[in-house]
Coordinates of C-alpha atoms in Angstrom, one line a residue:
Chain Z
X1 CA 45.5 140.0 42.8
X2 CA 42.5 141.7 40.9
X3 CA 40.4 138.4 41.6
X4 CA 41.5 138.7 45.5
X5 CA 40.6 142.4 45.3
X6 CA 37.0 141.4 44.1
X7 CA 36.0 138.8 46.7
X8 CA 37.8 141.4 49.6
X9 CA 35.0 143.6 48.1
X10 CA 32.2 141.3 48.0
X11 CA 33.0 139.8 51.2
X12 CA 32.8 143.3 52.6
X13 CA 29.6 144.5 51.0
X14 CA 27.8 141.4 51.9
X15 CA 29.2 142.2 55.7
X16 CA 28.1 145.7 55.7
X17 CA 24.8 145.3 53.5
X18 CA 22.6 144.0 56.6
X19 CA 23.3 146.4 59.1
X20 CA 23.2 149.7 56.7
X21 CA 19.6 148.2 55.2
X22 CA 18.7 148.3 58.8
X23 CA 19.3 151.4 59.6
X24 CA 18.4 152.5 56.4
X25 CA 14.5 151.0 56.5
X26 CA 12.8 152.7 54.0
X27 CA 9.7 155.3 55.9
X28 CA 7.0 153.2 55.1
X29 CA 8.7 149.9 55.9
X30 CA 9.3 151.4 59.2
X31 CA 6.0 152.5 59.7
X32 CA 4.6 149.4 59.0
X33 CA 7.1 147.3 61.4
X34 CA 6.1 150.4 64.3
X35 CA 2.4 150.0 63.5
X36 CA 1.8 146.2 63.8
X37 CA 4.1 146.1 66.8
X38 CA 1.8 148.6 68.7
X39 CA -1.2 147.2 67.5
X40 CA 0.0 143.6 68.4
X41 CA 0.7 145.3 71.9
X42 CA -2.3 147.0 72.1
X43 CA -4.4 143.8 71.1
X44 CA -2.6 141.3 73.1
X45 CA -1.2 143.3 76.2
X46 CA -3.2 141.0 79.1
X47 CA -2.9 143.7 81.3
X48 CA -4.3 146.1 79.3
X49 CA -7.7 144.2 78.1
X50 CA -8.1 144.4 82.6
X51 CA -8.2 148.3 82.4
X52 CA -4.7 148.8 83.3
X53 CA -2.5 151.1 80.9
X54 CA 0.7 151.1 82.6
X55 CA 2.6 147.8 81.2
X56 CA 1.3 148.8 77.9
X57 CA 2.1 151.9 77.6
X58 CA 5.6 151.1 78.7
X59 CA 6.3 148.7 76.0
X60 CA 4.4 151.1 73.3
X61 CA 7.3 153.4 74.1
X62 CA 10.3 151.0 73.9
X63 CA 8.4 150.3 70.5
X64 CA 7.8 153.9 69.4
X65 CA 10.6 156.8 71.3
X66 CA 13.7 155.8 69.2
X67 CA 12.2 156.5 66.0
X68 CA 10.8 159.8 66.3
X69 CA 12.2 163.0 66.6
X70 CA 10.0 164.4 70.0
X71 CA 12.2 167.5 70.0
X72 CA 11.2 169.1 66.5
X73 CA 7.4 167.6 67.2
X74 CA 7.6 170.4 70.6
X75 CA 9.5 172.8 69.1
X76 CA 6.5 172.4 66.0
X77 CA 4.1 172.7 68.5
X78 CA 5.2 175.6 70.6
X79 CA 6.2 177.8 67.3
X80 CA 8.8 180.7 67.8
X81 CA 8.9 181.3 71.4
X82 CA 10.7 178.1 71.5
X83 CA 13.8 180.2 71.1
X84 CA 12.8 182.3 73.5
X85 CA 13.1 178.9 76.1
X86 CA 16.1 178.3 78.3
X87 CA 17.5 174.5 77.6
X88 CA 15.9 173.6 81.0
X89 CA 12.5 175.1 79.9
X90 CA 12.8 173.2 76.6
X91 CA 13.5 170.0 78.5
X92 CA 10.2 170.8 80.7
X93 CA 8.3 171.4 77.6
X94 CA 9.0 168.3 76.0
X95 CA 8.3 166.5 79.6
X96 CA 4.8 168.3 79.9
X97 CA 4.3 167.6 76.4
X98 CA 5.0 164.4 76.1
X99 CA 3.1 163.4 79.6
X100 CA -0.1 165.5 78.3
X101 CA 0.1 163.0 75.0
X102 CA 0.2 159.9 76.8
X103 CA -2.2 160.7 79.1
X104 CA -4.8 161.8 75.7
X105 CA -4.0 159.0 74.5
X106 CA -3.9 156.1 76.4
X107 CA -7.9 156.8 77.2
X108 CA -8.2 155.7 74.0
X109 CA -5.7 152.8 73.4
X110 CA -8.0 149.8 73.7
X111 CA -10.4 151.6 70.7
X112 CA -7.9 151.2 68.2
X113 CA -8.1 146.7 68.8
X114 CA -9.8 146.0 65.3
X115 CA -7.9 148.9 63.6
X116 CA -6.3 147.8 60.2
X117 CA -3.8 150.0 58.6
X118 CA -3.7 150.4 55.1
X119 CA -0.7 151.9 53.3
X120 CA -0.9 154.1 49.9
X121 CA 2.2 153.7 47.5
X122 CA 5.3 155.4 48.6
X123 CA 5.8 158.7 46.2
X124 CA 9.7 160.2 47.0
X125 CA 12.7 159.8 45.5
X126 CA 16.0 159.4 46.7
X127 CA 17.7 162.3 48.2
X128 CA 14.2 163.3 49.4
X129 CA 15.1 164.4 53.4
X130 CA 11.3 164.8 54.3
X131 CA 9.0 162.2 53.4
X132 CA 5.2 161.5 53.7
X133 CA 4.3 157.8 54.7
X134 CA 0.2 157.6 53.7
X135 CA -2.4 155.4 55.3
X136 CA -5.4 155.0 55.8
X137 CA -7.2 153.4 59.4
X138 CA -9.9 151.0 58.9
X139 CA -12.3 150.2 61.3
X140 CA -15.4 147.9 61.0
X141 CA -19.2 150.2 59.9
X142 CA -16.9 153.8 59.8
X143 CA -15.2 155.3 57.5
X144 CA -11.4 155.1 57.0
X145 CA -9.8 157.8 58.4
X146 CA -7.0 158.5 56.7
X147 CA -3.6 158.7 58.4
X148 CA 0.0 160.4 57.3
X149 CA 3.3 160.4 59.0
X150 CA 5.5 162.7 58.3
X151 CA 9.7 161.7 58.7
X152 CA 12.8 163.4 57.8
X153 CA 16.3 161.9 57.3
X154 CA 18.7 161.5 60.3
X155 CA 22.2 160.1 60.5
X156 CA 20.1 157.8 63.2
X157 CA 17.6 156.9 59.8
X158 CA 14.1 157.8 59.5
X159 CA 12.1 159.9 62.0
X160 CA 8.6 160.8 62.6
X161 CA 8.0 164.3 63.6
X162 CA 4.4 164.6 62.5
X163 CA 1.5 162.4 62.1
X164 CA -1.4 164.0 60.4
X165 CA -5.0 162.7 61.1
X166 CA -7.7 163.5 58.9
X167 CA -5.5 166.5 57.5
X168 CA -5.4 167.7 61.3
X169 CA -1.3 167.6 62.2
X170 CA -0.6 166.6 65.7
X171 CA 1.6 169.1 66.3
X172 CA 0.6 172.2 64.4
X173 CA -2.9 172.0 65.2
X174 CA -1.8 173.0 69.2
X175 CA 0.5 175.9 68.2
X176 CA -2.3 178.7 68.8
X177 CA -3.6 177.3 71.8
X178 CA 0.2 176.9 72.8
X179 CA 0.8 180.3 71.9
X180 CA -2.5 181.6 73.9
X181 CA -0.9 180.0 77.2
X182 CA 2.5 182.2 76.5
X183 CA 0.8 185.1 76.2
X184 CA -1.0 184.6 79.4
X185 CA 1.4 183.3 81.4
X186 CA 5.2 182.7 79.8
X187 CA 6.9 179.7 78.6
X188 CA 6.3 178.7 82.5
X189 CA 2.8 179.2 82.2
X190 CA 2.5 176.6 79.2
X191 CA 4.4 174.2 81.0
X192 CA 2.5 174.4 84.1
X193 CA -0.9 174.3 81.9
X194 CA 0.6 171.0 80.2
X195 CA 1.8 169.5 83.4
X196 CA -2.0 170.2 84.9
X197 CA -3.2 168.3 82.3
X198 CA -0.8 165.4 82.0
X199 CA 0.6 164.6 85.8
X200 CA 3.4 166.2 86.9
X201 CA 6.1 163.8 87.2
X202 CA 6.0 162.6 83.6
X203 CA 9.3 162.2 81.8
X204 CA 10.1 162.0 78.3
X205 CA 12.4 158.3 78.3
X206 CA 14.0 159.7 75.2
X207 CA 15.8 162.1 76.7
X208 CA 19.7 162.8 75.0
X209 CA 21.7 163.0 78.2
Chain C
X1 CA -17.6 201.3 95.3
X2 CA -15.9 200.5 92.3
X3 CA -16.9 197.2 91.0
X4 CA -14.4 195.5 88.3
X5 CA -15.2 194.6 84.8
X6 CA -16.0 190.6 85.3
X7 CA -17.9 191.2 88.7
X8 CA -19.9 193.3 86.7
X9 CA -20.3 190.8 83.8
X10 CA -21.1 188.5 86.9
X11 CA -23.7 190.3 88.2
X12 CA -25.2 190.4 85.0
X13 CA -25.6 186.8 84.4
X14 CA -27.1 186.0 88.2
X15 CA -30.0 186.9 87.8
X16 CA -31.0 185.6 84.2
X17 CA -32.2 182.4 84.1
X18 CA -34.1 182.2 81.1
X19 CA -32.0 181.9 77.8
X20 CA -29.4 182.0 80.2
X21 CA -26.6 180.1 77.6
X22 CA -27.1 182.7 75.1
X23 CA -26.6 185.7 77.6
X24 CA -23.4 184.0 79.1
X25 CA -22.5 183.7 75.3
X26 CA -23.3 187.7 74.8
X27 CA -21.3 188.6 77.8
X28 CA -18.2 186.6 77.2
X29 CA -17.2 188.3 73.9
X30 CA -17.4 191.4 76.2
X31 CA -15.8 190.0 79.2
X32 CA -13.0 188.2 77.1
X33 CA -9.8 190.0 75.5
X34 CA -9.6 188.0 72.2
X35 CA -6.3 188.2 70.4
X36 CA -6.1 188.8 66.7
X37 CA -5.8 185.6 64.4
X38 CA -5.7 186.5 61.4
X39 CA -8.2 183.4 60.2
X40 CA -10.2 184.3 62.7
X41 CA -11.1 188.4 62.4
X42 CA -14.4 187.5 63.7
X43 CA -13.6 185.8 66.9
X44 CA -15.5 187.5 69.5
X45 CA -18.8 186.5 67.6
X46 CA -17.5 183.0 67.0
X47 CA -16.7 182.7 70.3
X48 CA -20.4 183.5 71.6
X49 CA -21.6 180.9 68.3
X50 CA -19.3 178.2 70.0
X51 CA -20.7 179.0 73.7
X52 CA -24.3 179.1 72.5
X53 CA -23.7 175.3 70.3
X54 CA -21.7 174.0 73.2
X55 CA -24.9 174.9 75.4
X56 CA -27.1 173.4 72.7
X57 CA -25.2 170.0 72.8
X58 CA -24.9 169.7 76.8
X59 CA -28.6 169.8 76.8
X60 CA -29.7 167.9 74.0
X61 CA -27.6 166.5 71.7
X62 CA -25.1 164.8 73.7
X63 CA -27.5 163.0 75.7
X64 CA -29.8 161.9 72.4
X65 CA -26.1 160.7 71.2
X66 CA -25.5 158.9 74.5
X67 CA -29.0 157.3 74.5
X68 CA -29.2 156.4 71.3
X69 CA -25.8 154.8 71.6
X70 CA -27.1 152.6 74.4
X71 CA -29.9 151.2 73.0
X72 CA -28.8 150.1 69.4
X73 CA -26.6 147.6 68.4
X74 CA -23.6 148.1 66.7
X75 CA -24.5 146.3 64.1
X76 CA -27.7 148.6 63.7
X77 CA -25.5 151.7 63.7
X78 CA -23.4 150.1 60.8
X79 CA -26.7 149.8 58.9
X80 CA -27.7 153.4 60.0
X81 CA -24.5 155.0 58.9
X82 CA -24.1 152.7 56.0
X83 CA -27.9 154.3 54.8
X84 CA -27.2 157.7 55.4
X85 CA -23.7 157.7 53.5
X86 CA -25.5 155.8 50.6
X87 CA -28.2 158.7 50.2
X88 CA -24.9 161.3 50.3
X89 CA -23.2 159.4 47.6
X90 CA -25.0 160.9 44.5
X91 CA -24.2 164.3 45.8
X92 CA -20.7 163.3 46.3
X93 CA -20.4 162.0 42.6
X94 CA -22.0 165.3 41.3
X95 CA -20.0 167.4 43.0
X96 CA -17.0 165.2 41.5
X97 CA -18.2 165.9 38.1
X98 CA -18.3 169.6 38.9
X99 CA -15.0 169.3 39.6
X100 CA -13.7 167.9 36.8
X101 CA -12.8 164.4 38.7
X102 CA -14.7 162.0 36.1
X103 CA -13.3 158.9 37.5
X104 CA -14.1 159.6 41.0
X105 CA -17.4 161.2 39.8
X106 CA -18.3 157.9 38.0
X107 CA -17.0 155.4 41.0
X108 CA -19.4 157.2 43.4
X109 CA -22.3 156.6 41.3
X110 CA -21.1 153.2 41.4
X111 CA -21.1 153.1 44.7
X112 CA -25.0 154.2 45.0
X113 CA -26.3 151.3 42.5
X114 CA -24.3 149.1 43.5
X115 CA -25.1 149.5 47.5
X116 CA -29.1 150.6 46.6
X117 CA -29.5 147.0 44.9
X118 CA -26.9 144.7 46.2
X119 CA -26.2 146.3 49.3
X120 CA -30.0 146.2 50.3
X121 CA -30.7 149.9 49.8
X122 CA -27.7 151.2 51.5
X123 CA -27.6 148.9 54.4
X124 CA -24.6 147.0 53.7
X125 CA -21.5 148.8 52.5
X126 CA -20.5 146.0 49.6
X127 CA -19.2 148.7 46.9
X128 CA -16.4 149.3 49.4
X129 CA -15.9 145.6 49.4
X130 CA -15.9 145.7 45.7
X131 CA -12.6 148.7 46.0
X132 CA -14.9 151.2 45.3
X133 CA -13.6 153.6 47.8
X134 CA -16.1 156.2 49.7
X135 CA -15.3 159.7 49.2
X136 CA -15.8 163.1 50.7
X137 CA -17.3 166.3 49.1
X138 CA -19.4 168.9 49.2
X139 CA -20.1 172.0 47.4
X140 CA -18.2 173.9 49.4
X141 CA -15.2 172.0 47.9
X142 CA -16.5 172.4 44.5
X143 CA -16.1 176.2 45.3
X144 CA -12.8 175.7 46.5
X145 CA -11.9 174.1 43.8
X146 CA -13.7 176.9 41.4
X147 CA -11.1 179.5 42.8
X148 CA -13.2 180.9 45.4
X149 CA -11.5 181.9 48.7
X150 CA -12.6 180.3 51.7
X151 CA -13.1 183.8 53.6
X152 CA -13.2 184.5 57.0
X153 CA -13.9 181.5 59.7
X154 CA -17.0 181.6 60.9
X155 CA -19.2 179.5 63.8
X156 CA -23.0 179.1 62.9
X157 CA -25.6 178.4 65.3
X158 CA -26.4 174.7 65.4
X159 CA -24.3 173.9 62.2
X160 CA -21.3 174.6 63.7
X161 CA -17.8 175.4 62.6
X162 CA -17.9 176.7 58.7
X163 CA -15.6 179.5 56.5
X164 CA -18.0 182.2 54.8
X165 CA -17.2 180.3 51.5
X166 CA -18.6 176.6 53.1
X167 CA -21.9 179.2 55.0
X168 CA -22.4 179.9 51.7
X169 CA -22.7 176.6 50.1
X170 CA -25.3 175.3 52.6
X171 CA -28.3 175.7 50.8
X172 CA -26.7 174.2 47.6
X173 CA -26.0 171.6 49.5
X174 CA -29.3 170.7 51.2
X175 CA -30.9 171.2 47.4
X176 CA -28.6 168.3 46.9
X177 CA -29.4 166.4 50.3
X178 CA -32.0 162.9 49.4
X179 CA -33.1 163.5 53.1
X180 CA -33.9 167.5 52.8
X181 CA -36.1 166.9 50.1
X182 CA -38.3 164.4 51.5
X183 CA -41.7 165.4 51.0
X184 CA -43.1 164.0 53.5
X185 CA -42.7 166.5 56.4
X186 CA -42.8 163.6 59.3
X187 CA -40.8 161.3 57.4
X188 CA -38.2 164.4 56.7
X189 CA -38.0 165.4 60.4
X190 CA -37.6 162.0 61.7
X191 CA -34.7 161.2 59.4
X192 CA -32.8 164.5 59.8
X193 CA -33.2 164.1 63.6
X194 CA -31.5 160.1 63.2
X195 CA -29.2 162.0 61.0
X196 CA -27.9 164.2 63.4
X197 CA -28.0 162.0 66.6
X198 CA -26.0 159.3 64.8
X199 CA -23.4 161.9 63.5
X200 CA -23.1 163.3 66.9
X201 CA -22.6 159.9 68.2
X202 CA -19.6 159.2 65.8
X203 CA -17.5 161.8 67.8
X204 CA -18.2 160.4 71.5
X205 CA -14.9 158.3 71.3
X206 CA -13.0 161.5 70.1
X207 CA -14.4 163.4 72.6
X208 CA -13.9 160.9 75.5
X209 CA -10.1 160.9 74.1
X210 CA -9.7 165.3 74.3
X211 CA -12.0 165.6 77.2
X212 CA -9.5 166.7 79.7
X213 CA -6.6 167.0 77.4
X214 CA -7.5 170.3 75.2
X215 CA -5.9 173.7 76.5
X216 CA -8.6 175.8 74.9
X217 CA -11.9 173.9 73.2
X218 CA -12.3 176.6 70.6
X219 CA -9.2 177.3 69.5
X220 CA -8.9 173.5 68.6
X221 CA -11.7 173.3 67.3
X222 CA -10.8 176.0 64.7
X223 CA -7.9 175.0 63.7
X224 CA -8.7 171.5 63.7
X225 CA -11.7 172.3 61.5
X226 CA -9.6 174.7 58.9
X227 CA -6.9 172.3 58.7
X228 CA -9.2 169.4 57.8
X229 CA -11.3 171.8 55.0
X230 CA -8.1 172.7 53.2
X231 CA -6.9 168.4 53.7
X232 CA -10.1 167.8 51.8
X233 CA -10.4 170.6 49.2
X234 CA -7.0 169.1 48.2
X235 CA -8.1 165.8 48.5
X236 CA -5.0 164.8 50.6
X237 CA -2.6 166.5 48.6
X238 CA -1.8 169.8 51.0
X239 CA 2.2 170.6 50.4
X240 CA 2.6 170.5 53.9
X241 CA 5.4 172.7 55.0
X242 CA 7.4 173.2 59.1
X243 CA 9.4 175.7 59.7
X244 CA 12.4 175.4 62.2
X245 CA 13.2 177.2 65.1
X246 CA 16.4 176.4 66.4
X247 CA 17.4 178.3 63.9
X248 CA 17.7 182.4 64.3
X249 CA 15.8 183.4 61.0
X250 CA 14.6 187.3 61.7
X251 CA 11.7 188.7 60.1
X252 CA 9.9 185.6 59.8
X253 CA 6.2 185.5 61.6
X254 CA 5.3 182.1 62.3
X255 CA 1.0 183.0 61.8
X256 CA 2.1 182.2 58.5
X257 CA 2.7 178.1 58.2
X258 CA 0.2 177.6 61.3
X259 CA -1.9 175.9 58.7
X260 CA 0.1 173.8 56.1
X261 CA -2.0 174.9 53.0
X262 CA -2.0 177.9 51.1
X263 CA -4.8 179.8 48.9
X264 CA -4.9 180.2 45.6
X265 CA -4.3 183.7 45.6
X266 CA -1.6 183.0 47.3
X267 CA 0.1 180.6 44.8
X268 CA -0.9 183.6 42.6
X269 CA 0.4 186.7 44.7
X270 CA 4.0 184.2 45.3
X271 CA 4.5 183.6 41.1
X272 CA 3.8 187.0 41.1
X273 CA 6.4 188.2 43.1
X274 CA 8.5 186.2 41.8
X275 CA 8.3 187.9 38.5
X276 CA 8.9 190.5 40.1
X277 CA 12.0 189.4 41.6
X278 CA 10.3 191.6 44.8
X279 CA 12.6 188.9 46.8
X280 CA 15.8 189.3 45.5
X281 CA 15.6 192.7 45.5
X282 CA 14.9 193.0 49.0
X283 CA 17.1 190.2 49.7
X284 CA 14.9 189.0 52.4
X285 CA 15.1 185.3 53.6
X286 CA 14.2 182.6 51.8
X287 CA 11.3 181.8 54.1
X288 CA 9.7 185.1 53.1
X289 CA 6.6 183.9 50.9
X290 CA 3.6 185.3 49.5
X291 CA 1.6 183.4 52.3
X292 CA 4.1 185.6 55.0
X293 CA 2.9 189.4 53.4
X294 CA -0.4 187.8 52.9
X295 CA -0.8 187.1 56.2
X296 CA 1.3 190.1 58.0
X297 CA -1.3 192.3 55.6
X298 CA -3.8 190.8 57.6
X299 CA -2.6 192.0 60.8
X300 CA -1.8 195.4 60.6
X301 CA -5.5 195.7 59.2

């Protein structure tokens, strides 16, 4: 019976190993798996060596959405008056948001084609929740630039809700610019400043319905 | 006839043509309401600095940049750049060694034989090749370092963005600085004019990328800049810390995390209180810190 017992258990952890180790990926692994995906996109996208962004984009964020966290990287970035936003206004924020960071940064996407990405050793220990994933971007006759994701622990594994460049966070460094834009005009007034500056019409795809 | 405050700024401005960017740099900080950051007490001054640089660079150095990056090679801008951060390496290894960072002290003087010899004086980067890694500082980081506060942020004309603390370090600096101590004056004015142009031509890729996207140029250029010093003064290690608000947490002013580091005398005023046991007493929230009264000190000022 005992010997039966042992195999039901083996049989069972060797069932349930795979799938938990997948959701599981340790930070930097998945930060190394996200960052040669878009970097294989970015350098082999035909489309997108023709001047045309779409397509690439598009596949970036299949890549990229379901492993970050794009409602604490607003809420980050807009600082206390996020509570001060109506669930619709938060939804328009992260919209306006998210559209004026695509549109920044797909200017830019073909510079990054002889990037290499360098990783630092891992510091954390287990029942860390926040974690800091170092690297540093190398690109030929500059100096690396050195580049840090920050991810916390979700029942959903892993997720990115900062990424530091050269010390300067993503989502900090727009609070007191964000904050000028309430002042002046409301939460409304942010999301029409945003919205001016990424398209209208752009939607977050990660959206929880 | 009544005329309003900016028609009157307006009016103002028309007719000047000559120095015209400084003027429209005067007037704004008049014109402008500037609210109170509390790195930033000297924003209306700043603010005029940053209109009279951005003036500076529309007329001259952006298009020197935008020249000079059209009719050199890449290669030769590697060789360029690969020169200039040779010649800043000794200055980056002593100001290691004032630090107290030996290792990294020793590895950057490293670098400089190794790349003044093998590397062809400086052209070729080989130390880097070798795993010696390049690093960044400056006296102002030795300062830093020292114990001495980085002050109030302040915008020079044609240096740029600085704190009072990294002003201050300038000349130290240049008395370190190969390039400012050429005696030769041609040969110095030549190579601190390459200097420049091939630095400002470094950030016309960023620039392309923020062009349109940036709500207010200044601001982000502040706290871009202060975020970075502090990155560097810590060499990386900056206990970065977020705050979250979907959670009701009173009393809490969120000035106080806009920029992840925190001063030493901060660290200092926290253990401080803490001895105190100030926080229990008042039973305030856990997210009241040192940087929090710090910074709400600041304000009332």
């Amino acid at each position: 019976m005992k010997y039966w017992m042992s195999i039901l258990a083996a049989l069972a952890l060797t069932a349930v190993a795979p799938a938990s180790l997948a959701d599981e990926a340790a930070p930097d692994e998945l930060i190394r798996v996200l960052s040669e995906q878009v970097l294989e996109i970015v350098r082999n996208d035909t489309r997108l060596q023709e001047g045309e962004v779409d397509s690439a984009i598009e596949r970036i964020e299949a890549v990229v959405v379901p492993h970050f966290n794009f409602r604490r990287m607003t809420m980050l970035a807009v600082g206390r008056d996020w509570r001060q936003a109506s669930q619709e206004q938060q939804r328009r924020l992260m919209d306006s948001f998210y559209g004026m960071l695509v549109r920044t940064y797909s200017n830019a996407l073909t510079e990054y084609k002889d990037h290499t990405i360098d990783f630092r050793p891992l510091r954390m220990s287990p029942d860390d929740s926040t974690v800091r994933v170092q690297t540093a971007v190398r690109q030929p006759g500059a100096q690396a630039v050195s580049v840090d994701y920050m991810l916390e622990r979700t029942e959903e594994g892993w997720k990115v809700f900062d990424i530091v460049v050269a010390g300067v966070s993503l989502v900090t460094n727009y609070r007191s610019a964000f904050a000028q834009e309430i002042r002046n005009g409301g939460i409304d007034g942010l999301i029409q400043a945003l919205e001016a500056r990424g398209g209208e019409g752009m939607r977050f795809p990660g959206h929880e319905s | 006839m009544n005329p309003t405050l900016p028609r009157r700024c307006a009016r103002f401005v028309l007719p000047v043509r000559r120095a015209a960017v400084v003027l429209t740099a005067m007037l704004l900080v008049g014109c402008a309401s500037t609210p109170a950051n509390p790195d930033d007490p000297l924003e209306g001054f700043n603010r005029a600095m940053f209109a009279f640089n951005e003036g500076v660079d529309t007329a001259v150095l952006r298009p020197a940049a935008r020249a000079y990056e059209t009719v050199t090679p890449g290669l030769v801008r590697t060789g360029v750049g690969n020169v200039f951060g040779n010649l800043g390496d000794v200055w980056i290894g002593a100001n290691n060694l004032l630090q107290g960072k030996v290792g990294d002290g020793m590895s950057d003087l490293m670098r400089f034989m190794v790349n003044s010899t093998i590397g062809l004086l400086g052209l070729l980067d080989v130390a880097s090749e070798m795993g010696l890694q390049k690093n960044d500082e400056d006296f102002g980081q030795t300062l830093a370092v020292w114990g001495v506060g980085e002050g109030p942020y302040l915008v020079l004309p044609i240096f740029g963005p600085r704190t009072l603390r990294d002003a201050a370090a300038i000349p130290v600096d240049r008395f370190g600085d190969p390039v400012a101590n050429i005696d030769h004056s041609r040969t110095r004015y030549t190579a601190t004019g390459l200097r420049v142009v091939h630095g400002r031509a470094r950030l016309l890729s960023v620039e392309r990328t923020f062009e349109d996207s940036t709500l207010d140029k200044y601001t982000f250029m502040r706290d871009s800049y202060l975020q970075q010093r502090r990155y560097k003064v810590h060499d990386g290690e900056v206990p970065f810390e977020y705050d979250d608000y979907d959670f009701f947490d009173d009393g809490f002013d969120e000035q106080a995390s806009l920029l992840p580091a925190r001063t030493g005398v901060e660290v200092l005023v926290d253990s401080a209180l803490a001895q105190l046991e100030l926080n229990r007493a008042e039973g305030a929230a856990p997210g009241r810190t040192a940087s929090n009264i710090y910074f709400t000190m600041g304000n009332e000022r």
